[in-house]
Amino acid sequence: MVAKKSAAKIRRNMARAAARGETYTPPEPTATNNDDEDTNANKQQDADNGESEEIITKKSAAATKLDETLANIESNIDNALNSKERRSAKRKAEAIAVEESGCENLEELLEWHKKHKAKSKKKAAKKKTTKNNNHPQEIIDNLSEEDKAKLSCAKKLKESLTKLETNSEGLNAKERRSAKRKAEAIAVEECAGMNVSSSEELLAWYETLLPSPKEKKNKKSTPYI
């Protein structure tokens, strides 16, 4: 069965054939009863403004290759190319990119590339936000059994240290320090075989995994220096 070609694809093939001094004859459309297959194909294309994954990959590869080639030409290491040679190299790279992408012209490819990059950045940002907003229980559920045990040790240590800081009546400074060291030593001992070398490392891992509300606020408000 011959796949039905779009009108734009047929026009491109005719133009290319004419440039070679040949005549392009479009294939005859083949009638089929595979309505379900056509519907599924259309749904797949509608998922990205009518473009299949194969077309997106082809255009993206051509545009990226063009960006790299033009950058290399502009850098012109050791002044190997004069102005005329640079212009010629650019035109050649642009023509190749248009051919490989399947676009009608360079403007179409560049416009598509600009929109696609913006869309990709938006998707990446959304994905990152979703990941950062994961519910703590979801994070815990996805841990290995070893990390769950490690988390339990860290949580126990954190609670012990917090209790000593906020409710240390009857203990002087020396006794408080001693109690902290004891709690830290117990936590490290309980994490034997879990690649934990110190209580500081254990607590840092805990905060990375499950930041406290104060830690989250600091990360958002701390300016970049």
Coordinates of N, CA and C in Angstrom, one line a residue:
M1 N 0.8 -1.2 0.0 CA 0.0 0.0 0.0 C 0.9 1.2 0.0
V2 N 0.6 2.2 -0.9 CA 1.4 3.4 -1.0 C 0.8 4.4 0.0
A3 N 1.6 5.0 0.8 CA 1.1 6.0 1.8 C 0.7 7.3 1.0
K4 N -0.4 7.9 1.4 CA -0.9 9.1 0.8 C 0.0 10.3 1.1
K5 N 0.5 11.0 0.1 CA 1.4 12.1 0.4 C 0.6 13.4 0.5
S6 N 1.0 14.3 1.3 CA 0.3 15.6 1.4 C 0.6 16.5 0.2
A7 N -0.3 17.5 0.0 CA -0.1 18.4 -1.2 C 1.2 19.1 -1.1
A8 N 1.6 19.5 0.1 CA 2.9 20.2 0.2 C 4.1 19.3 -0.1
K9 N 4.0 18.1 0.3 CA 5.1 17.1 0.0 C 5.2 16.9 -1.5
I10 N 4.0 16.8 -2.2 CA 4.0 16.6 -3.6 C 4.7 17.8 -4.3
R11 N 4.3 19.0 -3.8 CA 4.9 20.2 -4.5 C 6.4 20.2 -4.3
R12 N 6.9 19.9 -3.1 CA 8.3 19.9 -2.9 C 9.0 18.9 -3.8
N13 N 8.4 17.7 -3.9 CA 9.0 16.7 -4.8 C 9.1 17.1 -6.2
M14 N 8.0 17.8 -6.7 CA 7.9 18.3 -8.1 C 9.0 19.3 -8.3
A15 N 9.2 20.2 -7.3 CA 10.2 21.3 -7.5 C 11.6 20.7 -7.5
R16 N 11.9 19.8 -6.7 CA 13.2 19.2 -6.7 C 13.5 18.4 -8.0
A17 N 12.4 17.7 -8.4 CA 12.6 17.0 -9.7 C 12.9 17.9 -10.9
A18 N 12.1 19.1 -10.8 CA 12.3 20.1 -11.9 C 13.7 20.6 -11.9
A19 N 14.3 20.8 -10.7 CA 15.6 21.4 -10.5 C 16.6 20.4 -11.1
R20 N 16.3 19.1 -11.1 CA 17.2 18.1 -11.7 C 16.9 17.8 -13.1
G21 N 15.9 18.5 -13.7 CA 15.6 18.3 -15.1 C 14.7 17.1 -15.3
E22 N 14.1 16.7 -14.2 CA 13.2 15.5 -14.3 C 11.8 15.8 -14.0
T23 N 10.9 14.8 -14.2 CA 9.5 15.0 -14.0 C 9.0 14.1 -12.9
Y24 N 8.4 14.7 -11.9 CA 7.9 13.9 -10.8 C 6.4 13.6 -11.0
T25 N 6.1 12.3 -10.8 CA 4.7 11.9 -11.0 C 4.2 11.4 -9.6
P26 N 3.3 12.1 -9.0 CA 2.8 11.7 -7.6 C 2.1 10.3 -7.7
P27 N 2.3 9.5 -6.7 CA 1.6 8.2 -6.7 C 0.1 8.3 -6.6
E28 N -0.6 7.3 -7.2 CA -2.0 7.3 -7.1 C -2.5 7.0 -5.7
P29 N -3.4 7.8 -5.2 CA -3.9 7.5 -3.8 C -4.6 6.1 -3.8
T30 N -4.3 5.3 -2.7 CA -4.9 4.0 -2.6 C -6.0 4.1 -1.6
A31 N -7.2 3.7 -2.0 CA -8.3 3.7 -1.1 C -8.2 2.5 -0.1
T32 N -8.5 2.8 1.2 CA -8.4 1.7 2.2 C -9.6 1.8 3.1
N33 N -9.8 0.8 3.8 CA -10.9 0.7 4.8 C -10.4 0.8 6.2
N34 N -9.1 1.1 6.3 CA -8.5 1.2 7.6 C -8.8 2.5 8.3
D35 N -10.0 2.8 8.6 CA -10.4 4.1 9.1 C -9.8 4.3 10.5
D36 N -9.8 3.1 11.3 CA -9.2 3.2 12.6 C -7.8 3.6 12.6
E37 N -7.0 3.1 11.7 CA -5.6 3.4 11.6 C -5.4 4.8 11.2
D38 N -6.2 5.4 10.3 CA -6.1 6.8 9.9 C -6.4 7.7 11.1
T39 N -7.5 7.3 11.8 CA -7.9 8.1 13.0 C -6.8 8.1 14.0
N40 N -6.1 7.0 14.3 CA -5.0 6.9 15.3 C -3.9 7.8 14.8
A41 N -3.6 7.7 13.5 CA -2.4 8.5 12.9 C -2.7 10.0 13.1
N42 N -4.0 10.4 12.8 CA -4.3 11.8 13.0 C -4.2 12.3 14.4
K43 N -4.6 11.4 15.3 CA -4.5 11.8 16.7 C -3.1 12.0 17.1
Q44 N -2.2 11.1 16.6 CA -0.8 11.2 17.0 C -0.2 12.5 16.4
Q45 N -0.6 12.9 15.2 CA -0.1 14.1 14.6 C -0.7 15.3 15.4
D46 N -2.0 15.2 15.8 CA -2.6 16.4 16.4 C -2.0 16.7 17.8
A47 N -1.3 15.7 18.3 CA -0.6 15.8 19.6 C 0.4 16.9 19.5
D48 N 1.0 17.2 18.4 CA 2.0 18.2 18.2 C 1.7 19.1 17.0
N49 N 0.6 19.7 17.0 CA 0.2 20.6 15.9 C 0.3 20.0 14.5
G50 N -0.2 18.7 14.5 CA -0.3 18.0 13.2 C 1.0 17.4 12.7
E51 N 2.1 17.4 13.5 CA 3.4 16.8 13.1 C 3.6 15.5 13.9
S52 N 4.1 14.5 13.2 CA 4.4 13.2 13.8 C 5.8 13.4 14.5
E53 N 6.1 12.4 15.4 CA 7.4 12.4 16.1 C 8.5 12.4 15.1
E54 N 8.3 11.6 14.0 CA 9.4 11.5 13.0 C 9.7 12.8 12.4
I55 N 8.7 13.5 12.0 CA 8.9 14.9 11.4 C 9.6 15.8 12.3
I56 N 9.1 15.8 13.6 CA 9.7 16.7 14.6 C 11.2 16.4 14.8
T57 N 11.5 15.1 14.8 CA 12.9 14.7 15.0 C 13.7 15.2 13.8
K58 N 13.2 15.0 12.6 CA 13.9 15.4 11.4 C 14.2 16.9 11.3
K59 N 13.2 17.6 11.6 CA 13.3 19.1 11.6 C 14.3 19.6 12.7
S60 N 14.1 19.0 13.9 CA 15.0 19.4 15.0 C 16.5 19.1 14.7
A61 N 16.7 17.9 14.1 CA 18.1 17.6 13.8 C 18.7 18.5 12.8
A62 N 17.9 18.8 11.7 CA 18.4 19.7 10.7 C 18.7 21.1 11.2
A63 N 17.8 21.6 12.0 CA 17.9 23.0 12.6 C 19.1 23.0 13.5
T64 N 19.3 22.0 14.3 CA 20.4 22.0 15.3 C 21.8 21.9 14.5
K65 N 21.8 21.1 13.5 CA 23.0 20.9 12.7 C 23.3 22.2 12.0
L66 N 22.3 22.9 11.5 CA 22.5 24.2 10.9 C 23.1 25.2 11.8
D67 N 22.5 25.3 13.1 CA 23.1 26.2 14.1 C 24.5 25.9 14.3
E68 N 24.9 24.7 14.5 CA 26.3 24.3 14.7 C 27.2 24.7 13.6
T69 N 26.7 24.4 12.4 CA 27.5 24.7 11.2 C 27.8 26.2 11.0
L70 N 26.7 27.0 11.2 CA 26.8 28.4 11.0 C 27.7 29.0 12.1
A71 N 27.7 28.4 13.3 CA 28.5 28.9 14.4 C 30.0 28.6 14.1
N72 N 30.3 27.5 13.5 CA 31.6 27.2 13.1 C 32.1 28.1 12.0
I73 N 31.2 28.4 11.1 CA 31.6 29.3 10.0 C 31.9 30.7 10.5
E74 N 31.1 31.1 11.4 CA 31.3 32.5 12.0 C 32.6 32.6 12.8
S75 N 32.9 31.5 13.5 CA 34.1 31.5 14.3 C 35.3 31.6 13.4
N76 N 35.2 30.9 12.2 CA 36.3 31.0 11.2 C 37.7 30.9 11.7
I77 N 37.9 29.7 12.4 CA 39.2 29.5 13.0 C 40.4 29.7 12.0
D78 N 41.4 30.4 12.5 CA 42.6 30.7 11.7 C 42.3 31.5 10.4
N79 N 41.1 32.1 10.3 CA 40.7 32.9 9.1 C 40.9 32.1 7.9
A80 N 40.4 30.8 7.9 CA 40.6 29.9 6.8 C 39.7 30.3 5.6
L81 N 38.6 31.1 5.9 CA 37.7 31.5 4.9 C 37.6 33.0 4.7
N82 N 37.5 33.5 3.5 CA 37.3 34.9 3.3 C 35.8 35.1 3.3
S83 N 35.4 36.4 3.1 CA 34.0 36.8 3.2 C 33.2 36.1 2.2
K84 N 33.7 36.0 0.9 CA 32.9 35.3 -0.1 C 32.7 33.8 0.2
E85 N 33.8 33.2 0.6 CA 33.7 31.8 1.0 C 32.8 31.5 2.1
R86 N 32.8 32.4 3.1 CA 31.9 32.3 4.2 C 30.4 32.4 3.8
R87 N 30.1 33.3 2.9 CA 28.7 33.5 2.4 C 28.3 32.2 1.7
S88 N 29.2 31.7 0.9 CA 28.9 30.5 0.1 C 28.7 29.3 1.0
A89 N 29.5 29.2 2.0 CA 29.4 28.1 3.0 C 28.1 28.2 3.7
K90 N 27.7 29.4 4.1 CA 26.4 29.6 4.8 C 25.2 29.2 3.9
R91 N 25.2 29.6 2.6 CA 24.1 29.3 1.7 C 24.0 27.8 1.5
K92 N 25.2 27.2 1.4 CA 25.2 25.7 1.2 C 24.6 25.0 2.4
A93 N 25.0 25.4 3.6 CA 24.5 24.8 4.9 C 23.0 25.0 5.0
E94 N 22.6 26.2 4.6 CA 21.1 26.5 4.7 C 20.3 25.7 3.7
A95 N 20.9 25.5 2.5 CA 20.2 24.7 1.5 C 20.1 23.2 2.0
I96 N 21.2 22.7 2.6 CA 21.2 21.3 3.1 C 20.2 21.2 4.2
A97 N 20.1 22.1 5.1 CA 19.2 22.1 6.2 C 17.7 22.0 5.7
V98 N 17.4 22.9 4.8 CA 16.1 22.9 4.2 C 15.7 21.6 3.6
E99 N 16.7 21.0 2.8 CA 16.5 19.7 2.2 C 16.2 18.6 3.2
E100 N 17.1 18.6 4.2 CA 17.0 17.5 5.2 C 15.8 17.7 6.1
S101 N 15.3 18.9 6.3 CA 14.1 19.1 7.2 C 12.8 18.8 6.5
G102 N 12.8 18.9 5.2 CA 11.6 18.8 4.5 C 10.7 20.0 4.4
C103 N 11.3 21.2 4.9 CA 10.6 22.4 4.9 C 10.6 23.0 3.5
E104 N 9.7 24.0 3.2 CA 9.6 24.6 1.9 C 10.8 25.6 1.7
N105 N 11.2 26.3 2.7 CA 12.3 27.2 2.6 C 13.0 27.4 4.0
L106 N 14.0 28.2 4.0 CA 14.8 28.5 5.2 C 13.9 29.2 6.3
E107 N 13.1 30.2 5.8 CA 12.3 30.9 6.7 C 11.3 30.0 7.5
E108 N 10.8 29.0 6.8 CA 9.9 28.1 7.5 C 10.6 27.3 8.5
L109 N 11.8 26.8 8.2 CA 12.6 26.0 9.1 C 12.9 26.9 10.4
L110 N 13.4 28.1 10.2 CA 13.9 28.9 11.3 C 12.7 29.3 12.2
E111 N 11.5 29.6 11.6 CA 10.3 29.9 12.4 C 9.9 28.7 13.2
W112 N 9.9 27.5 12.5 CA 9.6 26.3 13.3 C 10.5 26.0 14.4
H113 N 11.8 26.2 14.2 CA 12.8 25.9 15.2 C 12.7 26.9 16.4
K114 N 12.3 28.1 16.1 CA 12.2 29.1 17.2 C 11.0 28.7 18.1
K115 N 9.9 28.3 17.4 CA 8.7 28.0 18.2 C 8.9 26.6 18.9
H116 N 9.6 25.7 18.3 CA 9.8 24.4 18.9 C 10.7 24.5 20.1
K117 N 11.7 25.4 20.0 CA 12.6 25.6 21.2 C 11.9 26.2 22.4
A118 N 11.0 27.2 22.1 CA 10.2 27.8 23.1 C 9.3 26.8 23.8
K119 N 8.7 25.9 22.9 CA 7.8 24.9 23.5 C 8.5 23.9 24.3
S120 N 9.7 23.5 23.9 CA 10.5 22.5 24.6 C 10.9 23.1 26.0
K121 N 11.3 24.4 26.0 CA 11.7 25.0 27.3 C 10.5 25.0 28.2
K122 N 9.3 25.3 27.7 CA 8.1 25.4 28.5 C 7.8 24.0 29.1
K123 N 7.9 23.0 28.3 CA 7.7 21.6 28.8 C 8.7 21.2 29.8
A124 N 10.0 21.6 29.6 CA 11.0 21.2 30.6 C 10.7 21.9 31.9
A125 N 10.3 23.2 31.8 CA 10.1 24.0 33.1 C 8.9 23.4 33.8
K126 N 7.9 23.0 33.1 CA 6.7 22.4 33.7 C 7.0 21.1 34.3
K127 N 7.9 20.3 33.7 CA 8.3 19.0 34.2 C 9.1 19.2 35.5
K128 N 10.0 20.2 35.5 CA 10.8 20.5 36.7 C 9.9 20.9 37.8
T129 N 8.9 21.8 37.6 CA 8.0 22.2 38.6 C 7.2 21.1 39.2
T130 N 6.7 20.2 38.3 CA 6.0 19.0 38.8 C 6.8 18.1 39.7
K131 N 8.1 17.9 39.3 CA 9.0 17.1 40.1 C 9.3 17.7 41.4
N132 N 9.5 19.1 41.5 CA 9.8 19.7 42.7 C 8.6 19.8 43.7
N133 N 7.4 19.6 43.1 CA 6.2 19.7 43.9 C 5.6 18.4 44.3
N134 N 6.4 17.3 44.1 CA 6.0 16.0 44.5 C 5.6 15.9 45.9
H135 N 4.5 15.2 46.3 CA 4.2 15.1 47.7 C 5.2 14.2 48.4
P136 N 5.6 14.6 49.6 CA 6.6 13.8 50.4 C 6.3 12.3 50.4
Q137 N 5.0 11.9 50.5 CA 4.7 10.5 50.6 C 5.1 9.8 49.3
E138 N 4.9 10.5 48.2 CA 5.2 9.9 46.8 C 6.7 9.7 46.7
I139 N 7.5 10.7 47.3 CA 8.9 10.5 47.2 C 9.4 9.3 48.1
I140 N 8.8 9.2 49.2 CA 9.1 8.1 50.1 C 8.8 6.7 49.5
D141 N 7.6 6.7 48.9 CA 7.1 5.4 48.3 C 8.1 4.9 47.1
N142 N 8.8 5.9 46.5 CA 9.6 5.5 45.4 C 11.1 5.2 45.8
L143 N 11.3 5.3 47.1 CA 12.7 4.9 47.6 C 12.9 3.4 47.7
S144 N 14.1 3.0 47.7 CA 14.5 1.6 47.8 C 14.3 1.3 49.3
E145 N 14.3 0.0 49.7 CA 14.2 -0.4 51.1 C 15.3 0.1 51.9
E146 N 16.5 0.1 51.3 CA 17.7 0.6 52.0 C 17.5 2.1 52.3
D147 N 17.1 2.9 51.3 CA 16.9 4.3 51.5 C 15.8 4.6 52.5
K148 N 14.8 3.8 52.5 CA 13.7 4.0 53.5 C 14.2 3.8 54.9
A149 N 15.1 2.8 55.1 CA 15.7 2.6 56.4 C 16.6 3.8 56.8
K150 N 17.4 4.3 55.8 CA 18.2 5.4 56.0 C 17.4 6.7 56.3
L151 N 16.3 6.8 55.7 CA 15.4 7.9 56.0 C 14.9 7.9 57.4
S152 N 14.6 6.7 57.9 CA 14.1 6.5 59.2 C 15.1 6.9 60.2
C153 N 16.4 6.6 60.0 CA 17.5 7.0 60.9 C 17.6 8.5 60.9
A154 N 17.6 9.1 59.7 CA 17.7 10.5 59.6 C 16.6 11.3 60.3
K155 N 15.4 10.8 60.1 CA 14.2 11.4 60.7 C 14.3 11.3 62.3
K156 N 14.8 10.2 62.8 CA 14.9 10.0 64.2 C 16.0 10.9 64.8
L157 N 17.1 11.0 64.0 CA 18.1 11.9 64.5 C 17.7 13.4 64.5
K158 N 17.0 13.8 63.4 CA 16.5 15.2 63.3 C 15.6 15.5 64.4
E159 N 14.7 14.6 64.8 CA 13.7 14.8 65.8 C 14.4 14.9 67.2
S160 N 15.4 14.1 67.4 CA 16.2 14.1 68.6 C 16.9 15.4 68.8
L161 N 17.6 15.9 67.8 CA 18.3 17.1 67.8 C 17.4 18.3 68.0
T162 N 16.2 18.3 67.4 CA 15.2 19.3 67.6 C 14.7 19.4 69.0
K163 N 14.5 18.2 69.5 CA 14.0 18.1 70.9 C 15.0 18.7 71.9
L164 N 16.3 18.4 71.6 CA 17.4 18.9 72.5 C 17.5 20.4 72.4
E165 N 17.2 20.9 71.2 CA 17.3 22.4 71.1 C 16.2 23.1 71.7
T166 N 15.0 22.6 71.6 CA 13.8 23.3 72.0 C 13.3 22.9 73.4
N167 N 13.8 21.7 73.9 CA 13.3 21.3 75.2 C 14.5 20.7 76.0
S168 N 15.4 21.5 76.4 CA 16.6 21.0 77.1 C 16.7 21.4 78.5
E169 N 15.6 21.6 79.2 CA 15.5 22.0 80.6 C 16.2 21.0 81.4
G170 N 17.0 21.4 82.4 CA 17.7 20.5 83.2 C 19.1 20.1 82.7
L171 N 19.4 20.5 81.4 CA 20.7 20.2 80.9 C 21.5 21.5 80.7
N172 N 22.8 21.4 81.1 CA 23.6 22.6 80.8 C 24.3 22.4 79.4
A173 N 25.1 23.4 79.0 CA 25.6 23.4 77.7 C 26.4 22.1 77.4
K174 N 27.2 21.7 78.4 CA 28.1 20.6 78.2 C 27.3 19.3 78.0
E175 N 26.2 19.2 78.8 CA 25.4 18.0 78.8 C 24.6 17.9 77.4
R176 N 24.2 19.1 77.0 CA 23.5 19.2 75.7 C 24.4 18.7 74.6
R177 N 25.6 19.2 74.6 CA 26.6 18.8 73.5 C 26.8 17.3 73.6
S178 N 26.9 16.8 74.7 CA 27.1 15.3 74.9 C 26.0 14.5 74.4
A179 N 24.8 15.0 74.7 CA 23.5 14.3 74.2 C 23.5 14.3 72.7
K180 N 23.8 15.5 72.1 CA 23.8 15.6 70.6 C 24.8 14.6 70.0
R181 N 26.0 14.6 70.6 CA 27.0 13.6 70.0 C 26.6 12.2 70.1
K182 N 25.9 11.9 71.2 CA 25.5 10.5 71.4 C 24.4 10.2 70.4
A183 N 23.4 11.1 70.2 CA 22.4 10.9 69.2 C 22.9 10.7 67.8
E184 N 23.9 11.5 67.5 CA 24.6 11.5 66.2 C 25.3 10.1 66.0
A185 N 26.0 9.7 67.0 CA 26.8 8.4 66.9 C 25.8 7.3 66.7
I186 N 24.7 7.3 67.5 CA 23.7 6.2 67.3 C 23.2 6.2 65.9
A187 N 22.9 7.3 65.4 CA 22.3 7.4 64.0 C 23.3 6.8 63.0
V188 N 24.5 7.2 63.1 CA 25.5 6.7 62.1 C 25.7 5.2 62.3
E189 N 25.7 4.7 63.5 CA 25.8 3.3 63.8 C 24.6 2.5 63.2
E190 N 23.4 3.1 63.3 CA 22.2 2.4 62.8 C 22.2 2.4 61.3
C191 N 23.0 3.3 60.7 CA 23.0 3.4 59.2 C 24.2 2.6 58.6
A192 N 24.8 1.8 59.5 CA 26.0 1.0 59.0 C 25.6 0.2 57.7
G193 N 26.5 0.3 56.7 CA 26.3 -0.4 55.5 C 25.5 0.4 54.5
M194 N 25.1 1.7 54.8 CA 24.3 2.5 54.0 C 25.1 3.7 53.4
N195 N 26.4 3.6 53.4 CA 27.2 4.6 52.8 C 27.0 6.0 53.5
V196 N 26.9 5.9 54.8 CA 26.8 7.1 55.6 C 28.1 7.2 56.5
S197 N 28.9 8.3 56.3 CA 30.1 8.4 57.1 C 30.0 9.3 58.3
S198 N 29.0 10.2 58.3 CA 28.8 11.1 59.4 C 27.4 11.6 59.5
S199 N 27.0 12.1 60.7 CA 25.7 12.6 60.9 C 25.4 13.8 60.0
E200 N 26.4 14.6 59.8 CA 26.2 15.8 58.9 C 25.8 15.3 57.5
E201 N 26.4 14.3 57.0 CA 26.1 13.7 55.7 C 24.7 13.2 55.7
L202 N 24.3 12.5 56.7 CA 22.9 11.9 56.8 C 21.9 13.0 56.8
L203 N 22.1 14.1 57.6 CA 21.1 15.2 57.7 C 21.0 16.0 56.4
A204 N 22.2 16.1 55.7 CA 22.2 16.8 54.4 C 21.4 16.0 53.4
W205 N 21.6 14.7 53.4 CA 20.8 13.8 52.5 C 19.3 13.9 52.8
Y206 N 19.0 14.0 54.0 CA 17.5 14.1 54.4 C 16.9 15.4 53.9
E207 N 17.7 16.5 54.1 CA 17.2 17.8 53.7 C 17.1 17.9 52.1
T208 N 18.0 17.2 51.4 CA 17.9 17.2 50.0 C 16.6 16.5 49.5
L209 N 16.3 15.4 50.2 CA 15.2 14.5 49.9 C 13.9 15.2 50.3
L210 N 13.8 15.6 51.6 CA 12.6 16.2 52.1 C 12.9 17.5 52.8
P211 N 13.1 18.6 52.0 CA 13.4 19.9 52.6 C 12.4 20.3 53.6
S212 N 12.8 20.9 54.7 CA 11.8 21.5 55.7 C 11.3 22.7 55.1
P213 N 10.1 23.2 55.5 CA 9.5 24.4 55.0 C 10.4 25.6 55.0
K214 N 11.3 25.7 56.1 CA 12.2 26.8 56.2 C 13.3 26.7 55.1
E215 N 13.7 25.4 54.8 CA 14.7 25.2 53.8 C 14.2 25.6 52.4
K216 N 12.9 25.2 52.1 CA 12.3 25.5 50.9 C 12.2 27.0 50.7
K217 N 11.9 27.7 51.8 CA 11.7 29.2 51.7 C 13.1 29.8 51.4
N218 N 14.1 29.3 52.0 CA 15.4 29.9 51.8 C 15.9 29.7 50.4
K219 N 15.6 28.5 49.8 CA 16.0 28.2 48.4 C 15.4 29.2 47.5
K220 N 14.1 29.6 47.7 CA 13.4 30.4 46.8 C 13.8 31.9 47.0
S221 N 14.1 32.3 48.2 CA 14.4 33.7 48.5 C 15.8 34.1 48.4
T222 N 16.7 33.1 48.4 CA 18.2 33.4 48.4 C 18.5 33.9 47.0
P223 N 19.0 35.2 46.9 CA 19.4 35.7 45.6 C 20.6 35.1 45.0
Y224 N 20.7 35.0 43.7 CA 21.9 34.5 43.1 C 23.0 35.5 43.1
I225 N 24.2 35.1 43.6 CA 25.3 36.0 43.7 C 26.4 35.6 42.7

